[in-house]
């Protein structure tokens, strides 16, 4: 560790950015601060292994570093970082030739954080959640993950996905309906079996 | 090695540098410039549309036959409508690329850009700039058929009951008129002739007439209206 944990803790996000522009080692503070959350987000959003998620995160932080001067402090730094990580994740997914065939959700991790979603939709079966998330279109999955798994506000989701807040609300409503519809269908199939 | 150490090592090893701030400042400046220029050009286009509408004189439409109506509606400046739509379209896209542009829905972006162009265009029209702009455009773009040229053609058909020109003499029941082809006319009128309130019937005034051609150089007027939309003067050339 180039900069001590204690020193990093004393600095705010914007201070880290300013210091990193003078001394690159400070950039590691930002990485350490967001690593946990972002790794979880990448895994929630895309069916990737831990190693793949780490690679996506590394590439994302290289991109953040390259665009550090672009950061507009009227936006929250967290939202800006999530936006870059989100785009990097989607881009990595698109690069996969077999996207859609090998999709698996890390259900153990997901289950812990989908408790809110379960309350909201009435779904409580791990397998069901995995299948439903697997089937949802990306545009619905991403808003559900951000809203219920990342506990983001509409404003943050709007900044991350670069869509108006009204559109965020509409998508969340539709995503919830789609989630309920898919889960009902799957439940029916399970019962028939 | 910790992932954060690996990141810093990669950055140092590959000599990756943050892109300079001026690049983003320049990009934002270009986006806002494109937006402002397009809004202004859209406003100019809208002002000419207003001018053309003013010149169209919708209150005489009831007199026109179908084919004449088509010709008359041809006065509407389709070219400027295309300009307006085009410029507003570019402005809508430009605002989308501004730092917070994504916060606005498409409907709001369209409304915002259109409203700005309409507002500025109306002010330009009220200030009298639209007529000058349209005239300058006609002077400098040879293939462009100006509103005035089209209007002159429309009103220079005495055999069909339309005539326009400048009053050269005024009598109790007739006036002398020099049309825009410099031909002299004697115009008969009576108490039954509709004379628009803004028409003063004085020498030098430009008017347009609806009526009937009686013979060579004579015309009976049923309506006398000002040549300009609001009775303003316009001289050819």
Tab-separated table of C-alpha atoms in Angstrom:
chain	number	residue	atom	x	y	z
A	1	UNK	CA	0.000	0.000	0.000
A	2	UNK	CA	1.513	3.209	-1.136
A	3	UNK	CA	-0.690	5.514	0.908
A	4	UNK	CA	-1.613	4.359	4.398
A	5	UNK	CA	-5.211	3.438	5.229
A	6	UNK	CA	-5.303	6.027	7.975
A	7	UNK	CA	-4.181	8.788	5.645
A	8	UNK	CA	-6.778	7.783	3.049
A	9	UNK	CA	-9.538	7.818	5.669
A	10	UNK	CA	-8.783	11.422	6.540
A	11	UNK	CA	-9.385	12.564	2.979
A	12	UNK	CA	-12.704	13.329	1.293
A	13	UNK	CA	-13.412	12.116	-2.260
A	14	UNK	CA	-12.654	15.470	-3.849
A	15	UNK	CA	-9.467	15.861	-1.833
A	16	UNK	CA	-8.328	12.475	-3.082
A	17	UNK	CA	-8.933	13.566	-6.667
A	18	UNK	CA	-6.980	16.788	-6.207
A	19	UNK	CA	-4.115	14.976	-4.506
A	20	UNK	CA	-4.133	12.171	-7.086
A	21	UNK	CA	-3.719	14.700	-9.882
A	22	UNK	CA	-0.511	15.790	-8.140
A	23	UNK	CA	0.598	12.379	-6.910
A	24	UNK	CA	-0.884	9.293	-8.556
A	25	UNK	CA	-0.429	7.109	-5.455
A	26	UNK	CA	-3.391	8.877	-3.838
A	27	UNK	CA	-5.596	7.354	-6.534
A	28	UNK	CA	-5.323	4.044	-4.681
A	29	UNK	CA	-7.357	5.602	-1.829
A	30	UNK	CA	-10.273	6.053	-4.200
A	31	UNK	CA	-9.976	2.495	-5.443
A	32	UNK	CA	-9.866	1.061	-1.915
A	33	UNK	CA	-12.822	3.180	-0.851
A	34	UNK	CA	-15.135	1.985	-3.632
A	35	UNK	CA	-13.727	-1.469	-4.408
A	36	UNK	CA	-16.170	-3.480	-2.276
A	37	UNK	CA	-19.312	-1.717	-3.432
A	38	UNK	CA	-18.284	-1.743	-7.067
A	39	UNK	CA	-17.272	-5.403	-7.117
A	40	UNK	CA	-20.698	-6.245	-5.729
A	41	UNK	CA	-22.367	-3.993	-8.290
A	42	UNK	CA	-20.513	-5.560	-11.204
A	43	UNK	CA	-21.459	-9.035	-10.031
A	44	UNK	CA	-25.081	-8.045	-9.521
A	45	UNK	CA	-25.274	-6.502	-12.935
A	46	UNK	CA	-23.453	-9.118	-14.958
A	47	UNK	CA	-22.930	-12.846	-14.776
A	48	UNK	CA	-19.177	-12.680	-14.305
A	49	UNK	CA	-16.642	-14.556	-12.232
A	50	UNK	CA	-14.723	-12.852	-9.431
A	51	UNK	CA	-11.658	-12.601	-11.656
A	52	UNK	CA	-13.648	-11.074	-14.509
A	53	UNK	CA	-15.209	-8.574	-12.106
A	54	UNK	CA	-11.738	-7.596	-10.890
A	55	UNK	CA	-10.581	-7.068	-14.466
A	56	UNK	CA	-13.631	-4.926	-15.218
A	57	UNK	CA	-12.943	-2.884	-12.086
A	58	UNK	CA	-9.286	-2.411	-13.030
A	59	UNK	CA	-10.274	-1.263	-16.541
A	60	UNK	CA	-12.914	1.019	-15.056
A	61	UNK	CA	-10.401	2.706	-12.751
A	62	UNK	CA	-7.953	3.167	-15.615
A	63	UNK	CA	-10.795	4.902	-17.447
A	64	UNK	CA	-11.644	6.970	-14.348
A	65	UNK	CA	-7.990	7.999	-14.120
A	66	UNK	CA	-7.886	9.013	-17.789
A	67	UNK	CA	-11.054	11.094	-17.417
A	68	UNK	CA	-10.333	12.479	-13.960
A	69	UNK	CA	-10.302	16.060	-15.254
A	70	UNK	CA	-13.716	15.546	-16.788
A	71	UNK	CA	-15.363	15.084	-13.412
A	72	UNK	CA	-17.910	17.823	-12.837
A	73	UNK	CA	-18.279	18.372	-9.107
A	74	UNK	CA	-21.935	19.332	-9.526
A	75	UNK	CA	-22.401	15.581	-9.862
A	76	UNK	CA	-21.761	13.188	-6.989
A	77	UNK	CA	-18.425	11.436	-7.395
A	78	UNK	CA	-20.020	8.166	-6.444
A	79	UNK	CA	-22.564	8.446	-9.283
A	80	UNK	CA	-19.831	9.361	-11.739
A	81	UNK	CA	-17.721	6.362	-10.724
A	82	UNK	CA	-20.737	4.045	-10.893
A	83	UNK	CA	-21.512	5.389	-14.368
A	84	UNK	CA	-18.053	4.527	-15.643
A	85	UNK	CA	-18.094	1.104	-13.997
A	86	UNK	CA	-21.584	0.480	-15.381
A	87	UNK	CA	-20.504	1.355	-18.915
A	88	UNK	CA	-17.357	-0.730	-18.595
A	89	UNK	CA	-19.386	-3.701	-17.390
A	90	UNK	CA	-21.909	-3.433	-20.228
A	91	UNK	CA	-19.067	-3.032	-22.690
A	92	UNK	CA	-17.350	-6.140	-21.311
A	93	UNK	CA	-20.607	-8.053	-21.588
A	94	UNK	CA	-21.085	-7.038	-25.188
A	95	UNK	CA	-17.595	-8.191	-26.028
A	96	UNK	CA	-18.522	-11.673	-24.953
A	97	UNK	CA	-19.459	-13.744	-27.920
A	98	UNK	CA	-21.645	-16.083	-25.928
A	99	UNK	CA	-23.447	-13.384	-23.973
A	100	UNK	CA	-26.749	-14.756	-22.757
A	101	UNK	CA	-25.736	-18.405	-22.903
A	102	UNK	CA	-23.545	-18.648	-19.859
A	103	UNK	CA	-25.421	-16.257	-17.624
A	104	UNK	CA	-25.340	-17.226	-13.990
A	105	UNK	CA	-26.163	-15.096	-11.016
A	106	UNK	CA	-24.095	-15.454	-7.906
A	107	UNK	CA	-27.169	-16.216	-5.939
A	108	UNK	CA	-25.613	-16.508	-2.498
A	109	UNK	CA	-24.389	-12.951	-2.635
A	110	UNK	CA	-27.443	-11.685	-4.399
A	111	UNK	CA	-29.792	-13.229	-1.905
A	112	UNK	CA	-28.319	-11.256	0.936
A	113	UNK	CA	-28.917	-7.967	-0.740
A	114	UNK	CA	-32.199	-8.669	-2.465
A	115	UNK	CA	-34.082	-8.784	0.796
A	116	UNK	CA	-35.578	-5.375	0.038
A	117	UNK	CA	-36.600	-6.509	-3.359
A	118	UNK	CA	-38.216	-9.586	-1.944
A	119	UNK	CA	-40.262	-7.466	0.433
A	120	UNK	CA	-41.277	-5.251	-2.433
A	121	UNK	CA	-42.319	-8.009	-4.792
A	122	UNK	CA	-43.284	-10.776	-2.405
A	123	UNK	CA	-40.752	-13.178	-3.896
A	124	UNK	CA	-38.766	-15.268	-1.465
A	125	UNK	CA	-37.256	-18.190	-3.345
A	126	UNK	CA	-33.565	-17.962	-4.157
A	127	UNK	CA	-33.851	-20.032	-7.300
A	128	UNK	CA	-36.791	-17.993	-8.469
A	129	UNK	CA	-34.925	-14.731	-8.002
A	130	UNK	CA	-31.965	-16.108	-9.901
A	131	UNK	CA	-34.136	-17.185	-12.805
A	132	UNK	CA	-36.118	-13.962	-12.858
A	133	UNK	CA	-33.032	-11.752	-12.825
A	134	UNK	CA	-31.614	-13.971	-15.514
A	135	UNK	CA	-34.602	-13.391	-17.755
A	136	UNK	CA	-35.146	-9.681	-17.269
A	137	UNK	CA	-33.992	-7.364	-20.056
A	138	UNK	CA	-30.876	-5.395	-19.107
A	139	UNK	CA	-32.751	-2.072	-19.004
A	140	UNK	CA	-34.991	-3.469	-16.263
A	141	UNK	CA	-32.310	-5.409	-14.466
A	142	UNK	CA	-29.986	-2.406	-14.160
A	143	UNK	CA	-32.612	-0.176	-12.516
A	144	UNK	CA	-33.699	-2.931	-10.122
A	145	UNK	CA	-30.106	-3.606	-9.133
A	146	UNK	CA	-29.368	0.081	-8.596
A	147	UNK	CA	-32.592	0.795	-6.731
A	148	UNK	CA	-32.957	-2.291	-4.563
A	149	UNK	CA	-29.494	-3.799	-4.337
A	150	UNK	CA	-27.431	-0.630	-4.309
A	151	UNK	CA	-30.080	1.458	-2.525
A	152	UNK	CA	-29.589	4.363	-4.891
A	153	UNK	CA	-31.866	7.396	-5.066
A	154	UNK	CA	-33.663	8.214	-8.343
A	155	UNK	CA	-31.327	11.178	-8.831
A	156	UNK	CA	-28.251	8.940	-8.546
A	157	UNK	CA	-29.707	6.357	-10.915
A	158	UNK	CA	-30.477	9.159	-13.356
A	159	UNK	CA	-26.842	10.320	-13.189
A	160	UNK	CA	-25.449	6.815	-13.561
A	161	UNK	CA	-27.609	5.740	-16.493
A	162	UNK	CA	-27.786	9.259	-17.991
A	163	UNK	CA	-31.560	9.220	-18.284
A	164	UNK	CA	-34.149	11.652	-16.840
A	165	UNK	CA	-35.461	10.898	-13.344
A	166	UNK	CA	-38.971	10.462	-14.725
A	167	UNK	CA	-37.678	7.738	-17.013
A	168	UNK	CA	-35.966	6.084	-14.039
A	169	UNK	CA	-39.289	5.976	-12.175
A	170	UNK	CA	-41.114	4.576	-15.206
A	171	UNK	CA	-38.471	1.922	-15.766
A	172	UNK	CA	-38.507	0.858	-12.129
A	173	UNK	CA	-42.278	0.466	-12.236
A	174	UNK	CA	-42.120	-1.553	-15.428
A	175	UNK	CA	-39.205	-3.585	-14.108
A	176	UNK	CA	-41.153	-4.433	-10.953
A	177	UNK	CA	-44.120	-5.530	-13.037
A	178	UNK	CA	-41.853	-7.571	-15.295
A	179	UNK	CA	-40.216	-9.092	-12.217
A	180	UNK	CA	-43.604	-10.054	-10.780
A	181	UNK	CA	-44.810	-11.400	-14.119
A	182	UNK	CA	-41.713	-13.510	-14.669
A	183	UNK	CA	-41.718	-14.744	-11.089
A	184	UNK	CA	-45.421	-15.698	-11.325
A	185	UNK	CA	-44.776	-17.579	-14.581
A	186	UNK	CA	-41.820	-19.396	-13.102
A	187	UNK	CA	-43.729	-20.231	-9.931
A	188	UNK	CA	-46.493	-21.698	-12.082
A	189	UNK	CA	-44.003	-23.808	-14.010
A	190	UNK	CA	-42.439	-25.007	-10.757
A	191	UNK	CA	-45.858	-25.924	-9.323
A	192	UNK	CA	-46.781	-27.865	-12.472
A	193	UNK	CA	-43.586	-29.878	-12.224
B	1	UNK	CA	-0.385	-7.762	-4.778
B	2	UNK	CA	-3.452	-5.764	-3.750
B	3	UNK	CA	-5.744	-4.720	-6.637
B	4	UNK	CA	-5.176	-1.023	-5.802
B	5	UNK	CA	-1.395	-1.499	-5.934
B	6	UNK	CA	-1.776	-3.332	-9.241
B	7	UNK	CA	-3.800	-0.397	-10.574
B	8	UNK	CA	-1.188	2.190	-9.566
B	9	UNK	CA	1.564	0.032	-10.970
B	10	UNK	CA	-0.233	-0.250	-14.324
B	11	UNK	CA	-0.782	3.498	-14.458
B	12	UNK	CA	2.876	4.209	-13.693
B	13	UNK	CA	4.237	1.471	-15.936
B	14	UNK	CA	2.182	2.473	-18.945
B	15	UNK	CA	2.590	6.179	-18.237
B	16	UNK	CA	-1.162	6.772	-18.408
B	17	UNK	CA	-2.045	10.417	-17.831
B	18	UNK	CA	-5.421	12.072	-17.257
B	19	UNK	CA	-6.608	13.910	-20.359
B	20	UNK	CA	-6.084	17.682	-19.964
B	21	UNK	CA	-8.946	19.730	-18.550
B	22	UNK	CA	-8.968	22.118	-21.505
B	23	UNK	CA	-10.134	19.286	-23.751
B	24	UNK	CA	-13.360	18.957	-21.768
B	25	UNK	CA	-13.743	22.708	-21.445
B	26	UNK	CA	-13.361	23.028	-25.217
B	27	UNK	CA	-15.837	20.223	-25.857
B	28	UNK	CA	-18.413	21.848	-23.583
B	29	UNK	CA	-17.825	25.215	-25.215
B	30	UNK	CA	-18.372	23.659	-28.654
B	31	UNK	CA	-21.560	21.951	-27.506
B	32	UNK	CA	-22.999	25.174	-26.054
B	33	UNK	CA	-21.884	27.186	-29.091
B	34	UNK	CA	-23.586	24.710	-31.404
B	35	UNK	CA	-26.708	24.953	-29.267
B	36	UNK	CA	-26.758	28.759	-29.234
B	37	UNK	CA	-25.983	29.100	-32.950
B	38	UNK	CA	-28.731	26.657	-33.856
B	39	UNK	CA	-31.233	28.377	-31.590
B	40	UNK	CA	-30.380	31.730	-33.209
B	41	UNK	CA	-30.582	30.331	-36.740
B	42	UNK	CA	-33.868	28.668	-35.827
B	43	UNK	CA	-35.101	32.021	-34.515
B	44	UNK	CA	-34.175	33.723	-37.814
B	45	UNK	CA	-36.015	31.015	-39.759
B	46	UNK	CA	-39.069	31.429	-37.553
B	47	UNK	CA	-39.065	35.214	-38.009
B	48	UNK	CA	-39.156	34.763	-41.813
B	49	UNK	CA	-42.032	32.286	-41.415
B	50	UNK	CA	-43.917	34.943	-39.448
B	51	UNK	CA	-43.137	37.480	-42.154
B	52	UNK	CA	-44.422	35.140	-44.872
B	53	UNK	CA	-47.593	34.435	-42.893
B	54	UNK	CA	-48.095	38.154	-42.493
B	55	UNK	CA	-47.723	38.609	-46.247
B	56	UNK	CA	-50.071	35.764	-47.078
B	57	UNK	CA	-53.234	37.708	-46.148
B	58	UNK	CA	-55.365	34.825	-45.032
B	59	UNK	CA	-58.458	36.998	-45.106
B	60	UNK	CA	-58.559	36.926	-48.916
B	61	UNK	CA	-58.405	33.128	-49.096
B	62	UNK	CA	-62.200	32.901	-49.412
B	63	UNK	CA	-62.010	34.600	-52.805
B	64	UNK	CA	-59.715	32.049	-54.308
B	65	UNK	CA	-60.467	29.018	-56.454
B	66	UNK	CA	-58.789	25.690	-55.648
B	67	UNK	CA	-55.857	26.074	-58.038
B	68	UNK	CA	-55.337	29.663	-56.957
B	69	UNK	CA	-55.573	28.574	-53.350
B	70	UNK	CA	-52.751	26.118	-53.918
B	71	UNK	CA	-50.683	28.840	-55.508
B	72	UNK	CA	-51.536	31.172	-52.681
B	73	UNK	CA	-50.546	28.655	-50.048
B	74	UNK	CA	-47.328	28.259	-52.035
B	75	UNK	CA	-46.380	31.585	-50.477
B	76	UNK	CA	-45.853	29.757	-47.221
B	77	UNK	CA	-42.098	29.405	-46.821
B	78	UNK	CA	-41.518	25.674	-46.824
B	79	UNK	CA	-37.772	26.225	-47.095
B	80	UNK	CA	-37.757	28.241	-43.869
B	81	UNK	CA	-39.930	25.687	-42.122
B	82	UNK	CA	-37.332	23.054	-43.070
B	83	UNK	CA	-34.582	25.380	-41.788
B	84	UNK	CA	-36.431	25.871	-38.498
B	85	UNK	CA	-37.009	22.158	-37.966
B	86	UNK	CA	-33.406	21.369	-38.947
B	87	UNK	CA	-31.831	23.927	-36.623
B	88	UNK	CA	-34.068	23.058	-33.700
B	89	UNK	CA	-33.284	19.374	-34.303
B	90	UNK	CA	-29.530	20.052	-34.078
B	91	UNK	CA	-30.045	22.224	-30.968
B	92	UNK	CA	-31.968	19.378	-29.318
B	93	UNK	CA	-29.054	17.038	-29.993
B	94	UNK	CA	-26.483	19.588	-28.836
B	95	UNK	CA	-28.210	20.053	-25.489
B	96	UNK	CA	-28.228	16.294	-25.037
B	97	UNK	CA	-24.431	16.334	-25.100
B	98	UNK	CA	-24.172	19.077	-22.494
B	99	UNK	CA	-23.041	17.913	-19.020
B	100	UNK	CA	-26.568	17.730	-17.559
B	101	UNK	CA	-28.526	17.481	-20.808
B	102	UNK	CA	-29.646	13.936	-20.088
B	103	UNK	CA	-31.754	15.250	-17.184
B	104	UNK	CA	-34.283	16.630	-19.673
B	105	UNK	CA	-36.750	14.351	-21.419
B	106	UNK	CA	-36.958	14.512	-25.205
B	107	UNK	CA	-40.300	16.329	-24.965
B	108	UNK	CA	-38.783	18.957	-22.668
B	109	UNK	CA	-35.741	19.380	-24.892
B	110	UNK	CA	-37.966	19.864	-27.936
B	111	UNK	CA	-40.206	22.286	-26.043
B	112	UNK	CA	-37.287	24.250	-24.606
B	113	UNK	CA	-35.456	24.631	-27.932
B	114	UNK	CA	-38.601	25.388	-29.947
B	115	UNK	CA	-39.788	27.932	-27.387
B	116	UNK	CA	-36.433	29.737	-27.363
B	117	UNK	CA	-36.338	29.914	-31.170
B	118	UNK	CA	-39.968	31.067	-31.343
B	119	UNK	CA	-39.434	33.724	-28.698
B	120	UNK	CA	-36.252	35.131	-30.229
B	121	UNK	CA	-37.713	34.817	-33.739
B	122	UNK	CA	-40.809	36.783	-32.749
B	123	UNK	CA	-38.658	39.548	-31.279
B	124	UNK	CA	-36.578	39.655	-34.468
B	125	UNK	CA	-39.758	39.816	-36.555
B	126	UNK	CA	-41.218	42.633	-34.426
B	127	UNK	CA	-37.936	44.531	-34.789
B	128	UNK	CA	-38.368	44.305	-38.579
B	129	UNK	CA	-35.359	42.101	-39.182
B	130	UNK	CA	-37.254	39.285	-40.890
B	131	UNK	CA	-38.188	41.298	-43.972
B	132	UNK	CA	-34.615	42.527	-44.404
B	133	UNK	CA	-33.223	39.047	-43.916
B	134	UNK	CA	-35.616	37.536	-46.424
B	135	UNK	CA	-34.835	40.288	-48.908
B	136	UNK	CA	-31.076	39.857	-48.430
B	137	UNK	CA	-31.466	36.129	-48.880
B	138	UNK	CA	-33.367	36.684	-52.124
B	139	UNK	CA	-30.704	39.096	-53.367
B	140	UNK	CA	-27.817	36.755	-52.645
B	141	UNK	CA	-29.292	33.364	-53.442
B	142	UNK	CA	-30.296	33.385	-57.095
B	143	UNK	CA	-32.394	30.220	-57.013
B	144	UNK	CA	-34.376	31.412	-54.011
B	145	UNK	CA	-37.856	32.633	-54.867
B	146	UNK	CA	-38.607	35.325	-52.312
B	147	UNK	CA	-41.968	35.798	-50.634
B	148	UNK	CA	-42.260	39.174	-52.353
B	149	UNK	CA	-41.534	37.753	-55.807
B	150	UNK	CA	-44.097	35.018	-55.326
B	151	UNK	CA	-46.559	37.522	-53.956
B	152	UNK	CA	-45.983	39.902	-56.878
B	153	UNK	CA	-46.578	37.090	-59.373
B	154	UNK	CA	-49.787	36.168	-57.575
B	155	UNK	CA	-51.140	39.718	-57.630
B	156	UNK	CA	-50.094	40.546	-61.172
B	157	UNK	CA	-52.874	38.631	-62.907
B	158	UNK	CA	-55.458	41.286	-63.840
B	159	UNK	CA	-57.270	38.940	-66.235
B	160	UNK	CA	-57.972	36.731	-63.194
B	161	UNK	CA	-59.084	39.684	-61.068
B	162	UNK	CA	-55.850	40.426	-59.151
B	163	UNK	CA	-53.810	43.543	-59.582
B	164	UNK	CA	-51.254	45.437	-57.495
B	165	UNK	CA	-49.151	48.543	-57.842
B	166	UNK	CA	-48.583	52.106	-56.720
B	167	UNK	CA	-51.235	54.812	-56.769
B	168	UNK	CA	-50.226	57.696	-59.061
B	169	UNK	CA	-53.411	59.763	-58.897
B	170	UNK	CA	-56.636	59.744	-56.876
B	171	UNK	CA	-60.098	60.885	-58.041
B	172	UNK	CA	-63.585	60.648	-56.482
B	173	UNK	CA	-64.500	57.416	-58.311
B	174	UNK	CA	-61.255	56.288	-59.892
B	175	UNK	CA	-57.587	56.074	-59.195
B	176	UNK	CA	-54.589	55.765	-61.462
B	177	UNK	CA	-52.218	52.952	-60.686
B	178	UNK	CA	-48.799	51.928	-61.969
B	179	UNK	CA	-48.444	48.168	-61.605
B	180	UNK	CA	-45.163	46.408	-60.757
B	181	UNK	CA	-44.488	45.921	-64.480
B	182	UNK	CA	-44.741	49.716	-64.897
B	183	UNK	CA	-48.032	49.476	-66.832
B	184	UNK	CA	-50.569	52.265	-66.203
B	185	UNK	CA	-54.093	51.415	-65.088
B	186	UNK	CA	-57.301	53.274	-64.446
B	187	UNK	CA	-59.105	51.745	-61.485
B	188	UNK	CA	-62.819	52.331	-60.988
B	189	UNK	CA	-64.261	52.099	-57.519
B	190	UNK	CA	-67.535	52.978	-55.801
B	191	UNK	CA	-69.144	53.145	-52.370
B	192	UNK	CA	-69.644	49.380	-52.580
B	193	UNK	CA	-65.921	48.771	-52.939
B	194	UNK	CA	-64.331	47.437	-49.785
B	195	UNK	CA	-61.409	49.633	-48.803
B	196	UNK	CA	-59.279	48.244	-45.963
B	197	UNK	CA	-59.153	50.701	-43.018
B	198	UNK	CA	-55.384	51.098	-43.265
B	199	UNK	CA	-55.589	52.155	-46.913
B	200	UNK	CA	-55.476	55.926	-47.210
B	201	UNK	CA	-55.892	56.093	-50.994
B	202	UNK	CA	-53.111	58.594	-51.506
B	203	UNK	CA	-50.466	59.042	-54.147
B	204	UNK	CA	-47.439	56.835	-53.639
B	205	UNK	CA	-49.350	54.231	-51.651
B	206	UNK	CA	-48.922	50.615	-52.698
B	207	UNK	CA	-52.113	48.572	-52.859
B	208	UNK	CA	-53.461	45.284	-54.113
B	209	UNK	CA	-56.846	44.952	-55.730
B	210	UNK	CA	-59.435	42.252	-56.197
B	211	UNK	CA	-61.971	42.900	-58.926
B	212	UNK	CA	-62.477	42.562	-62.643
B	213	UNK	CA	-60.476	43.661	-65.662
B	214	UNK	CA	-62.801	45.690	-67.875
B	215	UNK	CA	-60.446	46.113	-70.801
B	216	UNK	CA	-56.928	47.159	-71.665
B	217	UNK	CA	-55.690	49.362	-68.841
B	218	UNK	CA	-59.000	49.505	-66.946
B	219	UNK	CA	-59.995	47.569	-63.837
B	220	UNK	CA	-63.027	47.668	-61.537
B	221	UNK	CA	-62.041	47.189	-57.902
B	222	UNK	CA	-64.219	45.214	-55.489
B	223	UNK	CA	-61.620	45.292	-52.739
B	224	UNK	CA	-58.655	47.555	-52.107
B	225	UNK	CA	-56.112	46.313	-49.602
B	226	UNK	CA	-52.638	47.490	-48.584
B	227	UNK	CA	-49.767	45.835	-50.402
B	228	UNK	CA	-47.881	45.050	-47.216
B	229	UNK	CA	-49.499	42.802	-44.635
B	230	UNK	CA	-50.057	45.614	-42.157
B	231	UNK	CA	-50.196	48.397	-44.704
B	232	UNK	CA	-46.424	48.860	-44.646
B	233	UNK	CA	-44.682	50.036	-47.753
B	234	UNK	CA	-42.456	47.826	-49.822
B	235	UNK	CA	-40.705	48.834	-52.965
B	236	UNK	CA	-39.623	46.285	-55.491
B	237	UNK	CA	-35.875	45.884	-55.957
